Coordinates of C-alpha atoms and ligand atoms in Angstrom, one line a residue:
X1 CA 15.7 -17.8 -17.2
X2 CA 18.5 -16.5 -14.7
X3 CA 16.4 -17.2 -11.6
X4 CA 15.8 -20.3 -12.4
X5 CA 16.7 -20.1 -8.6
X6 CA 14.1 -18.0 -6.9
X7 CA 13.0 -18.7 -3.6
X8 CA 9.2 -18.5 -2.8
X9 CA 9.6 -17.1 0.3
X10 CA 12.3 -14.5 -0.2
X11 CA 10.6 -12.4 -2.6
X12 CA 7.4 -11.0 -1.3
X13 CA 4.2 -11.5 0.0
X14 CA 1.6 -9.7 1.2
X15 CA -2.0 -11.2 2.3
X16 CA -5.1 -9.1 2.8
X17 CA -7.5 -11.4 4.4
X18 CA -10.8 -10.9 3.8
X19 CA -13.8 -12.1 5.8
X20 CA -17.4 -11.4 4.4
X21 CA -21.0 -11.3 5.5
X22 CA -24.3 -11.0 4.0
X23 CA -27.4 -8.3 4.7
X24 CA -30.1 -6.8 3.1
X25 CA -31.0 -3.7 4.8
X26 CA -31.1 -0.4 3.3
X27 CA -28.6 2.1 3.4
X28 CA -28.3 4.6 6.3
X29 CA -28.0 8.0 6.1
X30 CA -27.5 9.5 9.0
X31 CA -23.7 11.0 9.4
X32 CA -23.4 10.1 13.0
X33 CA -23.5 6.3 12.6
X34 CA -21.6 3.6 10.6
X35 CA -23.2 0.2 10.2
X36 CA -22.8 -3.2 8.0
X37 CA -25.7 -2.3 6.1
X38 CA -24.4 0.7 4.9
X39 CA -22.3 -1.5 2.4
X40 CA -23.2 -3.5 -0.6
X41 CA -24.2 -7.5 0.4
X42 CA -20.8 -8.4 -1.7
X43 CA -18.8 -5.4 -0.3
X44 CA -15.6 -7.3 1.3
X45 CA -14.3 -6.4 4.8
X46 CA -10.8 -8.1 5.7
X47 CA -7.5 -7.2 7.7
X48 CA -3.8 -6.9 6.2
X49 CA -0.4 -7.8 6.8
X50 CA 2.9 -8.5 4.6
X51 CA 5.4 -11.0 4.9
X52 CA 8.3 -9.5 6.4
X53 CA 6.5 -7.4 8.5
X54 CA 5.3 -10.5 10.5
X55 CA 6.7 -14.0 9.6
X56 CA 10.3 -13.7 11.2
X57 CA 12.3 -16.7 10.3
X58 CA 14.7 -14.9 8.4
X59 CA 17.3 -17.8 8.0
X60 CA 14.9 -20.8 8.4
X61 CA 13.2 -23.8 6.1
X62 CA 15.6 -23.0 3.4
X63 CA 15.0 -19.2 3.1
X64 CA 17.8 -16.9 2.0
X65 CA 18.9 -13.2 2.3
X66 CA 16.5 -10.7 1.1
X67 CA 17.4 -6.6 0.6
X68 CA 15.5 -6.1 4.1
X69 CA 17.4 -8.6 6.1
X70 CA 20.5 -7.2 4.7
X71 CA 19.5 -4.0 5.3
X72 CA 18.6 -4.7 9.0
X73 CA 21.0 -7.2 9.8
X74 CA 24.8 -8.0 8.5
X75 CA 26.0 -8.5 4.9
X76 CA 26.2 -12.1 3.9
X77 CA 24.9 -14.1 1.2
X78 CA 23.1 -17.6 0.4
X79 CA 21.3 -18.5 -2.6
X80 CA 19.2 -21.7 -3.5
X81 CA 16.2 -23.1 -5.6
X82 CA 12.7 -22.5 -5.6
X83 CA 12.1 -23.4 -1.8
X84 CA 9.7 -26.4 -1.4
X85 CA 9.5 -25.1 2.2
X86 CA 8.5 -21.9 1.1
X87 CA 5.8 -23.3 -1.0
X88 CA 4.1 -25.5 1.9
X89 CA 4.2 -22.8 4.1
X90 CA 1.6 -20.5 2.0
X91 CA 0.0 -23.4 0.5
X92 CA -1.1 -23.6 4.6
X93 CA -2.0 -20.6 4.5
X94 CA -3.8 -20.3 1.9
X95 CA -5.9 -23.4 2.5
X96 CA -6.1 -22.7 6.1
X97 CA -8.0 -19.3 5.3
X98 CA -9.6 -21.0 3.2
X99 CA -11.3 -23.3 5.4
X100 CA -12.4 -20.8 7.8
X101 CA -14.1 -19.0 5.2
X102 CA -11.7 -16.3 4.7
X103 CA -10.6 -15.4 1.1
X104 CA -6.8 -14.3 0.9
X105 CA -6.4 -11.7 -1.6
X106 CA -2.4 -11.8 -1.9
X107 CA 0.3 -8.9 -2.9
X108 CA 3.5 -10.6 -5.3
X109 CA 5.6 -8.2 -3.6
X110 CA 5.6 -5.7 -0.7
X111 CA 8.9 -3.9 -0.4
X112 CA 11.6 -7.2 0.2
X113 CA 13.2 -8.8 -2.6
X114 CA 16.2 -11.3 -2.9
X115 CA 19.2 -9.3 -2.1
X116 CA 20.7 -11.5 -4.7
X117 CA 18.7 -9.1 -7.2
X118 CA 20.0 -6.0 -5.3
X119 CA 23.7 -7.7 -5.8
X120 CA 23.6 -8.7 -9.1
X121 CA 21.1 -5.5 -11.1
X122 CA 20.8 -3.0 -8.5
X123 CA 17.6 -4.1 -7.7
X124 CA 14.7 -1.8 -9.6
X125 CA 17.0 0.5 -11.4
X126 CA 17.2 -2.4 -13.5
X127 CA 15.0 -3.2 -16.4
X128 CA 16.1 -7.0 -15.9
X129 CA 13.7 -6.8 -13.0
X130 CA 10.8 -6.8 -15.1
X131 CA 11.6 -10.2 -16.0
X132 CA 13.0 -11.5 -13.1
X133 CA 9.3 -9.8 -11.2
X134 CA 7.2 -11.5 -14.4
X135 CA 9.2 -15.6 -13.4
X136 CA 8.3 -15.3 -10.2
X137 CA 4.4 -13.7 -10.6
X138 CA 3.9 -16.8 -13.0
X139 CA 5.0 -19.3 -10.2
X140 CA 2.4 -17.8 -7.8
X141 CA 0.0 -18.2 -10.8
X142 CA 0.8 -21.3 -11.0
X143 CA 1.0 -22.4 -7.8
X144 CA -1.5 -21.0 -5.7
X145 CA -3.9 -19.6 -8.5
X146 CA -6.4 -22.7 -8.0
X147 CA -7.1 -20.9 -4.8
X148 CA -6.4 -17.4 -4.9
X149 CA -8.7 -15.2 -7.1
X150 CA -7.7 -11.8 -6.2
X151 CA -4.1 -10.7 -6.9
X152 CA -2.1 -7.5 -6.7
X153 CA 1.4 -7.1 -8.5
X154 CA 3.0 -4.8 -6.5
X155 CA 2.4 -2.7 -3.2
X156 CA 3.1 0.8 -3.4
X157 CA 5.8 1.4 -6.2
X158 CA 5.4 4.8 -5.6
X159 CA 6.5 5.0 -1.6
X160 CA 8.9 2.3 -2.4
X161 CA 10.9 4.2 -4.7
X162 CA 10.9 7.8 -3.0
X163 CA 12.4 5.4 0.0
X164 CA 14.8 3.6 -1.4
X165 CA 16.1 5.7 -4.3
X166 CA 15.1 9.3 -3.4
X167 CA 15.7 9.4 0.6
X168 CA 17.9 6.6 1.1
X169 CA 15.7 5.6 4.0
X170 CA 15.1 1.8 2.9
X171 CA 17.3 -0.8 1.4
X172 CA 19.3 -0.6 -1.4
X173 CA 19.6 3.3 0.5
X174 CA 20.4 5.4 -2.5
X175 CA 19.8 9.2 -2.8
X176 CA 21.5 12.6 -3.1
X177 CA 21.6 15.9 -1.5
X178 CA 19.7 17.8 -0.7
X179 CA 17.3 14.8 -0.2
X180 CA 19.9 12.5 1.6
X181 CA 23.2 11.9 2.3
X182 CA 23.7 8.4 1.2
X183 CA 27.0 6.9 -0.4
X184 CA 25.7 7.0 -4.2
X185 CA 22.6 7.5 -5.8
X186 CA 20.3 10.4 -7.9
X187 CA 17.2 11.6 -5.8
X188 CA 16.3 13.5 -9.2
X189 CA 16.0 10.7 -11.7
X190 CA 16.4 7.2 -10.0
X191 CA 12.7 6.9 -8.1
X192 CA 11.5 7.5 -11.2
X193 CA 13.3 4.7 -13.6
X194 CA 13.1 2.5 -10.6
X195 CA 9.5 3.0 -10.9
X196 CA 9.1 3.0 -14.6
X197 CA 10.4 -0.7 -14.2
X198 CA 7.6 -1.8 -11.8
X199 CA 5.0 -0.3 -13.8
X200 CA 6.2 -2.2 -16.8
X201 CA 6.8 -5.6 -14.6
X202 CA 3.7 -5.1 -13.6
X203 CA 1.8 -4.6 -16.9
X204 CA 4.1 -7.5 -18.6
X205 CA 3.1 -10.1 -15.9
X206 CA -0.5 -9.3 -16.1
X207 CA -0.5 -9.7 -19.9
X208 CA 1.0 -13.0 -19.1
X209 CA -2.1 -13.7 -16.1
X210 CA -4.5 -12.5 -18.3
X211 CA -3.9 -15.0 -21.5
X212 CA -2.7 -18.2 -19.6
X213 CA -4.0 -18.2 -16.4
X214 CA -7.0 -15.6 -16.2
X215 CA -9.6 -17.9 -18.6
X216 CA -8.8 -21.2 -16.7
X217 CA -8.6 -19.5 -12.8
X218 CA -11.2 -16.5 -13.0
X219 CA -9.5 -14.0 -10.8
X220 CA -8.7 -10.0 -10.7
X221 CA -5.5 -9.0 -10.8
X222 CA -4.8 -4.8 -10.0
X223 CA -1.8 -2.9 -8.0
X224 CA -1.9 -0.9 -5.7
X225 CA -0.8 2.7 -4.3
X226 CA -0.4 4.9 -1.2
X227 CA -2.5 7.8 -1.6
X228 CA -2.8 10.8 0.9
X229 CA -5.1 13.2 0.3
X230 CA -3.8 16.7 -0.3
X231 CA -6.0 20.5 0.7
X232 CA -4.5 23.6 -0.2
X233 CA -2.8 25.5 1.9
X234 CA -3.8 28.9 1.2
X235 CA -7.1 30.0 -1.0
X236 CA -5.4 31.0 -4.0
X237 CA -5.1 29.8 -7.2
X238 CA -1.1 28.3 -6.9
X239 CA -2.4 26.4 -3.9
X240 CA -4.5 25.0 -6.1
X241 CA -2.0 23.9 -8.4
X242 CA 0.1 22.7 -5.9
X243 CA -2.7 20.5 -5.4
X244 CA -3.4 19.0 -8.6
X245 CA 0.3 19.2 -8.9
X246 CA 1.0 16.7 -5.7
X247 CA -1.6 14.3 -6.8
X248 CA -0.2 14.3 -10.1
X249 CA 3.4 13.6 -9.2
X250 CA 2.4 11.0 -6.3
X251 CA -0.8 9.1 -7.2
X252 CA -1.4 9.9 -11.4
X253 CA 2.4 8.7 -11.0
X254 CA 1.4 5.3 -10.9
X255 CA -2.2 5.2 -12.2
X256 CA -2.2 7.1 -15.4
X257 CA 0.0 4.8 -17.0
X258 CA -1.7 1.2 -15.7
X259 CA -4.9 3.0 -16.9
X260 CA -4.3 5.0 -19.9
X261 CA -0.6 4.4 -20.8
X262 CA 1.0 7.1 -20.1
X263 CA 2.5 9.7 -17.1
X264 CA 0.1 12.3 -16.1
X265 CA 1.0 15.4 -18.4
X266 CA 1.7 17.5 -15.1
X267 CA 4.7 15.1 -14.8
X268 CA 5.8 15.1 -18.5
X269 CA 5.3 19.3 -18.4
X270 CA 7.9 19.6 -15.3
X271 CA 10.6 16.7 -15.8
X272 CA 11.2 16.6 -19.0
X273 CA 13.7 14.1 -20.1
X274 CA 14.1 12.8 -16.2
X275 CA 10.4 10.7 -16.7
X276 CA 11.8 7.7 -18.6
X277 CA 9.4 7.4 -21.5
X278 CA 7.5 4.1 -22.3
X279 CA 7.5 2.5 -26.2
X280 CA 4.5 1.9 -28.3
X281 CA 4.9 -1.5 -27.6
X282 CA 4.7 -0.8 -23.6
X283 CA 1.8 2.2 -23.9
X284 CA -0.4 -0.9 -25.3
X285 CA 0.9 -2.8 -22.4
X286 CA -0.3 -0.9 -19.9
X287 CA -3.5 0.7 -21.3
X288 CA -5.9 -0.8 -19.1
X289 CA -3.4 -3.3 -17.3
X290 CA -5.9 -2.9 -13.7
X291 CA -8.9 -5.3 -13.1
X292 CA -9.1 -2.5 -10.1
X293 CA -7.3 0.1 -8.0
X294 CA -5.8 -0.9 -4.8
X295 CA -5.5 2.1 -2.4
X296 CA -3.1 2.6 0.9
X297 CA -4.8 5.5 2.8
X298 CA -3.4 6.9 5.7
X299 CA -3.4 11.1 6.2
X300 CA -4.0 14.3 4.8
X301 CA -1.8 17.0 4.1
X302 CA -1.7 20.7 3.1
X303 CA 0.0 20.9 -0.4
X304 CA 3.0 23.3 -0.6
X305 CA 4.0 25.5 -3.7
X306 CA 7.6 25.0 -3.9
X307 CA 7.4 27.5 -6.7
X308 CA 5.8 30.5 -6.2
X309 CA 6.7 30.7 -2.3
X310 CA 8.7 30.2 0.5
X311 CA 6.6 27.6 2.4
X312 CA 8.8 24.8 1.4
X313 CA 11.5 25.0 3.9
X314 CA 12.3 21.7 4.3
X315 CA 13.3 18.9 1.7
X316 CA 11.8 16.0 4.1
X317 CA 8.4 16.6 3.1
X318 CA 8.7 17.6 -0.5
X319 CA 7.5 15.3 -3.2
X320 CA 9.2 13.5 -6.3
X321 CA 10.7 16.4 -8.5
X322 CA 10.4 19.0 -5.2
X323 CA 8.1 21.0 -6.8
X324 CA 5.3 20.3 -4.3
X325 CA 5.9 19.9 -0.5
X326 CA 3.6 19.6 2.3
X327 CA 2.4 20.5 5.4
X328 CA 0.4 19.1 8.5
X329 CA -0.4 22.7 10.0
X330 CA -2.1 25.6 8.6
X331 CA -2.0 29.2 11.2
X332 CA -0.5 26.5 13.4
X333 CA -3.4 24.3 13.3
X334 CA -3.1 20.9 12.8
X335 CA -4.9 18.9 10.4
X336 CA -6.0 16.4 12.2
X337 CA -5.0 13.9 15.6
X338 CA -1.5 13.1 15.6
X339 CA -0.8 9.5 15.0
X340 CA 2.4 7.2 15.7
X341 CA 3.8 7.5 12.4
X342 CA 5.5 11.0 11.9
X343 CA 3.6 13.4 9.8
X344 CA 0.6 10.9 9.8
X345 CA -2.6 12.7 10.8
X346 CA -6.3 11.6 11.3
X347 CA -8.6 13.2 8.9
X348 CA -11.9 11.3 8.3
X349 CA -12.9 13.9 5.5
X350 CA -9.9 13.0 3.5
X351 CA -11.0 9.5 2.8
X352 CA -14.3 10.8 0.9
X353 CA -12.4 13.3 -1.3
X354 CA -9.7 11.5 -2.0
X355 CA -12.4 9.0 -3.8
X356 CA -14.0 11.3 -5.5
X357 CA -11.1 12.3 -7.0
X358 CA -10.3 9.1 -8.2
X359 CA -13.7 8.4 -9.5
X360 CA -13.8 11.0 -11.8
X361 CA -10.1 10.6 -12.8
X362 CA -10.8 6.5 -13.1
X363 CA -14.8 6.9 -13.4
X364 CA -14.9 2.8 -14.8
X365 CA -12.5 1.4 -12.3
X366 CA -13.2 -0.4 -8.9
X367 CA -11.4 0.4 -5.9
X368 CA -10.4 -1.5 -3.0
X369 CA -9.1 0.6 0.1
X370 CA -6.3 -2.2 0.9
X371 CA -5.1 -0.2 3.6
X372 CA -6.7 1.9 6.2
X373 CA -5.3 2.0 9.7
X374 CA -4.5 3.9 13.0
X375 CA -1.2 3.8 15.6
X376 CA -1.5 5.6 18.7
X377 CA 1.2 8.1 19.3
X378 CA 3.0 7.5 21.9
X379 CA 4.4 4.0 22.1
X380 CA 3.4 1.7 25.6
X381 CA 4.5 -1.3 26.3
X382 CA 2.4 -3.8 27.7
X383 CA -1.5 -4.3 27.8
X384 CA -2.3 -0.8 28.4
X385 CA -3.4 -0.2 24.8
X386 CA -5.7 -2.3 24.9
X387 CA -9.1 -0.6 25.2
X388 CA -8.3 1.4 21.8
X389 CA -11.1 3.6 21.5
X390 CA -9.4 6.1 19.4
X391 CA -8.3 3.1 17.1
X392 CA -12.2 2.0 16.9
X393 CA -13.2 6.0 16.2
X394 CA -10.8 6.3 13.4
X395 CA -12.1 3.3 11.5
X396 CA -16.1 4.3 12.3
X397 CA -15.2 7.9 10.9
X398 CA -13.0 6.8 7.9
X399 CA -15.6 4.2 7.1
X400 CA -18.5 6.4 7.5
X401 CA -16.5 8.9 4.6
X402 CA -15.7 6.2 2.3
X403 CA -19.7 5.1 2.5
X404 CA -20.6 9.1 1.5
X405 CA -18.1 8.4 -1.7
X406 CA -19.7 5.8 -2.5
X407 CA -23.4 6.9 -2.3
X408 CA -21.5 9.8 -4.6
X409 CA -20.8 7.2 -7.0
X410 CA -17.2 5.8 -6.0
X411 CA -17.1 2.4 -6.7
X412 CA -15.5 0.7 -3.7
X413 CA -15.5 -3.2 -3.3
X414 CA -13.8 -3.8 -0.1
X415 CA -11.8 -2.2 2.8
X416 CA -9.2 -3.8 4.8
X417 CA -7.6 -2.8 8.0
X418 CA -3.9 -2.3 7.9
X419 CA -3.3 -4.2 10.3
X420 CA -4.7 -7.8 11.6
X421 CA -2.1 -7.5 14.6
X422 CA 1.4 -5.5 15.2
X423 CA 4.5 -5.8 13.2
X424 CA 7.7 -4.9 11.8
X425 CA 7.1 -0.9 10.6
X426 CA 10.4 -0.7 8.2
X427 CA 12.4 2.1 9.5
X428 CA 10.3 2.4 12.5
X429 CA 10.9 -1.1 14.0
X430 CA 8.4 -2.5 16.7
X431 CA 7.6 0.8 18.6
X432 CA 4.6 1.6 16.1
X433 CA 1.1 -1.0 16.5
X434 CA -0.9 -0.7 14.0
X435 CA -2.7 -4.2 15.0
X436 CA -6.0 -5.3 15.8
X437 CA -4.4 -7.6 17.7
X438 CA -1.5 -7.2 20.5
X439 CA 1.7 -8.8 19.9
X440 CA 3.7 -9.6 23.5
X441 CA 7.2 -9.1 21.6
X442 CA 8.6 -11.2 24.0
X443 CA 6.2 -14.3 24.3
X444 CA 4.8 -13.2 20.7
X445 CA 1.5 -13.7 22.5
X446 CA -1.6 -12.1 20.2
X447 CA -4.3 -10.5 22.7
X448 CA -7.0 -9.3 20.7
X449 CA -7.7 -5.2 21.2
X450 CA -11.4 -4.0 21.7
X451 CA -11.0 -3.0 18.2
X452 CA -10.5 -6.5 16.9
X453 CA -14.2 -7.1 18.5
X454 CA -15.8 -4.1 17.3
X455 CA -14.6 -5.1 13.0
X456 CA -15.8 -8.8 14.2
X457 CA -18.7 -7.3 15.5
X458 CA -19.5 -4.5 13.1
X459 CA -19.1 -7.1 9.9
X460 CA -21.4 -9.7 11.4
X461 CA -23.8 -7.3 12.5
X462 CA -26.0 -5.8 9.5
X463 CA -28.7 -3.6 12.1
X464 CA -27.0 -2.8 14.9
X465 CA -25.8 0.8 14.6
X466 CA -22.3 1.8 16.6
X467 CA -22.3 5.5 17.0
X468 CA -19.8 7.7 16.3
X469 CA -18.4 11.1 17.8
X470 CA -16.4 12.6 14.9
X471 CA -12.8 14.0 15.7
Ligands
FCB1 C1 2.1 1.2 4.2 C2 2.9 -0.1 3.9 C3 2.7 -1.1 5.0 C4 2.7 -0.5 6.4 C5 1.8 0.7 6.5 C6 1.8 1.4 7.8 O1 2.8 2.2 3.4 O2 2.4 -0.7 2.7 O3 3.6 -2.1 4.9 O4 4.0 -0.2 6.7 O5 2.2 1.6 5.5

C-alpha cells in the first residue's frame, strides 16, 4: 500500500461530542416552548468541531503539510510515517471524553487531506483516493474503534467538491468560467468525478468496517451532507421543479447512491455523460452503505429556474450543472435574519421540512442533525458577544421544528451544535464565531457564551420549559 506513510493527524478529523441525559416526561406540544422532554430518553445532544478548524499546530509532534496548510500558508513539503504523536494525541481525546461521560462520535475526514495526495493524484479527481481514503479509515478502526462507536466517512462531499473543483474557492482551487477564474480545472464535470470517488471510498471502507470490524466493535457507521432547504420562488409549476430539481442535484447527489445505488434520475436526465456512472460491482457497494444520515443544516433558500427564466443572474449562487440557482429574497423580502456567513439566513421552518422531505425520500433511515448553528453578522471583537440571545433563539426555534418532524414521523437520533467554541471558517478565517464558547484569539482563552449555559441547561433539565419568541 503506497501510504504505507500516512500520518494520523494530517488527514482529517472531525469530533461531534455528544453529551446525553435521561427523562421520562411526556412530549410537549405547545409551539411556543422547547424542552428536554420533548426528545426521546436516548435522543443524543452534543456540540461539533473538526480538526483543522481548531487544533493549530500545523508543523508540530511530527505532523506534516496537508492541502489546507498549503493552501493558507506557503508551498513546501515533508512527509513521514504513521505519526505516533498523532495517535496519542486522539487517543487523549478520546479517552478523555470518555471519562467525563461524553461519547465522541468522530468524522475520518472533514475537508484537509495530506497535500502529498493533492501532489502526487490530484487529490479526489483520483480514483486512487478511494484506496488511499479506505488505508487510512481501517487505521482509525483499528485504532480507536475499542472506543468509538459512532463513525462518519466523510463530511460533506457535496460542499467539498462545488468548493474545490467547481468555484476554486478551497484547496486544490480548480474551476472554469463562468464559475471561476482559477488556473485549470472543469466546473462542469470535475465536482462531480471528484465526488463519485468519495461516494465509492466511502462505500468500499464501510464494506471493509462492516465485515472485520463492525461484529467485534458494535458501532454505526453513516456520512454525512449539507443540506439547505429550498421554497419556490414563485407559485408555479417550474418553481416547483426547480425545487425538486435543487434537492436533486445537491442533497439526492449524495444520498441516492449510499442508499439505493445510484444518482437521483433528475441528475442522470440533465448531465448525461458528465455524471460518472458507477459498475455493478459498485451499485452493490453502495446499496444501503448508511447505518444513518448525517445532516449539516444551516439556511433556506428560494430555488431559481435557470431554465425557463431570467432570475438566475448570477453564477455564484447557482448549483452543480447551473440549472438551478437561488435566492435569499423574494419581492425584496428576505427569507429569514441575516447571519455571518454570506447568503446564510435563519429560517426555523426550514428545519422541519427539510426532514420531512428526507423521511419520505429515506422513510427507513435514522438521521442525525450533525450540524446546526448560528454566527452573528457582524463581526466584534472582544467580550461583547457574549450575552447571545439571538444565538440561544435560533437553536430553541430550529430545535422546536426538528421536534414537529419528528412527531411527523422523522426519525432523528441526535442534534449537535456546530460549534463547541469559535474556529477557523475556511475561506472566511477567524471573523465568523460560530462557538458556544469565546475564543480570545490572542490568549486563546475560552469564555463560555450564555448560550453554552442554556444547551448545558436545557439537556440536564427534562421539565423546565425555556420559552421561545419565534423570528
Ligand atoms: C459546514 C462545515 C463546517 C463549518 C460549518 C460552518 O459546512 O462542515 O466545517 O465550516 O459549515
Amino acid at each position: 500500500m503506497l501510504l504505507q506513510k500516512t500520518l494520523l493527524s494530517f488527514f482529517f478529523f472531525s469530533l461531534l461530542l455528544l453529551v446525553q441525559s435521561k427523562h421520562n416526561h411526556e412530549v410537549e406540544e405547545e409551539e411556543e416552548v422547547v424542552t428536554r422532554s420533548m426528545f426521546p430518553d436516548d435522543f443524543i445532544f452534543g456540540v461539533a468541531t473538526s480538526a483543522y478548524q481548531i487544533e493549530g499546530a500545523y508543523l508540530e509532534d511530527g505532523k506534516s503539510l496537508n492541502n489546507w496548510d498549503v493552501f493558507t500558508h506557503h508551498p513546501g513539503g515533508r512527509f513521514g510515517e504513521i505519526n505516533p504523536s498523532g495517535l496519542m494525541f486522539y487517543n487523549n481525546i478520546i479517552d478523555n471524553l470518555l471519562l467525563k461521560g461524553i461519547e465522541p462520535f468522530v468524522t475520518i475526514h472533514h475537508f484537509d487531506l495530506p497535500q502529498e495526495l493533492e501532489d502526487r493524484y490530484g487529490g479526489w479527481l483520483s480514483p486512487h483516493m478511494q484506496e488511499e481514503y479506505v488505508y487510512f479509515a481501517k487505521l482509525c478502526f483499528e485504532k480507536f474503534g475499542d472506543r468509538v462507536k459512532n463513525w462518519m466517512t466523510i463530511n460533506e462531499p457535496n460542499v467539498f467538491t462545488q468548493f474545490a473543483y467547481m468555484r476554486g474557492t478551497f484547496p486544490p482551487r480548480r474551476c472554469s468560467l463562468p464559475f471561476g477564474n482559477c488556473s485549470a480545472g472543469n466546473s462542469d464535470v470535475e465536482p462531480l468525478i471528484a465526488a463519485h470517488n468519495m461516494l465509492i471510498a466511502h462505500a468500499k471502507a464501510v464494506k471493509l468496517y462492516r465485515n472485520h470490524f463492525q461484529p467485534k466493535q458494535g458501532g454505526i457507521v453513516g456520512l454525512t451532507a449539507n443540506a439547505f432547504h429550498y421554497e419556490p420562488y414563485t407559485n408555479d409549476e417550474f418553481s416547483y421543479q426547480a425545487v425538486e430539481r435543487s434537492y436533486a442535484f445537491n442533497v439526492d447527489w449524495i444520498f441516492d447512491p449510499l442508499i439505493y445505488g445510484n444518482y437521483p434520475a433528475l441528475m442522470r436526465k440533465y448531465l448525461g455523460k458528465d455524471l460518472p456512472k458507477f459498475s455493478k460491482e459498485e451499485v452493490e457497494l453502495l446499496k444501503g452503505s448508511i447505518d444513518f444520515i448525517g445532516i449539516n443544516h444551516y439556511s433556506t433558500f428560494y430555488a431559481l429556474d435557470c431554465f425557463n427564466s431570467n432570475d438566475c443572474t448570477s453564477t455564484e449562487n447557482r448549483a452543480i450543472g447551473g440549472y438551478t440557482g437561488r435566492a435569499i429574497a423574494r419581492n425584496g423580502i428576505p427569507i429569514g435574519d441575516e447571519m455571518g456567513v454570506f447568503g446564510f439566513r435563519i429560517v426555523p421552518y426550514g428545519m422541519e421540512k427539510l426532514l420531512n422531505r428526507l423521511s419520505l425520500r429515506y422513510p427507513n433511515t435514522s438521521i442525525y442533525i450533525t450540524e446546526n448553528g448560528y454566527c452573528p453578522p457582524n463581526y466584534q471583537e472582544g467580550t461583547e458577544l457574549l450575552q447571545d440571545f439571538t444565538r440561544i433563539k435560533f437553536h430553541q426555534t430550529y430545535l422546536a421544528s426538528m421536534s414537529k418532524a419528528m412527531r411527523k414521523g422523522a426519525k432523528v437520533k441526535g442534534y449537535f451544535v456546530w460549534s463547541f467554541m469559535d474556529n477557523f471558517e475556511w475561506i472566511q478565517g477567524y471573523n465568523i464565531t460560530f462557538g458556544l464558547y469565546y475564543v480570545d484569539r490572542n490568549t486563546m482563552k475560552r469564555t463560555p457564551r450564555l448560550s453554552a449555559k442554556w444547551f448545558k441547561d436545557f439537556i440536564a433539565n427534562g421539565e423546565k420549559s425555556s420559552t421561545i419568541s419565534t423570528f
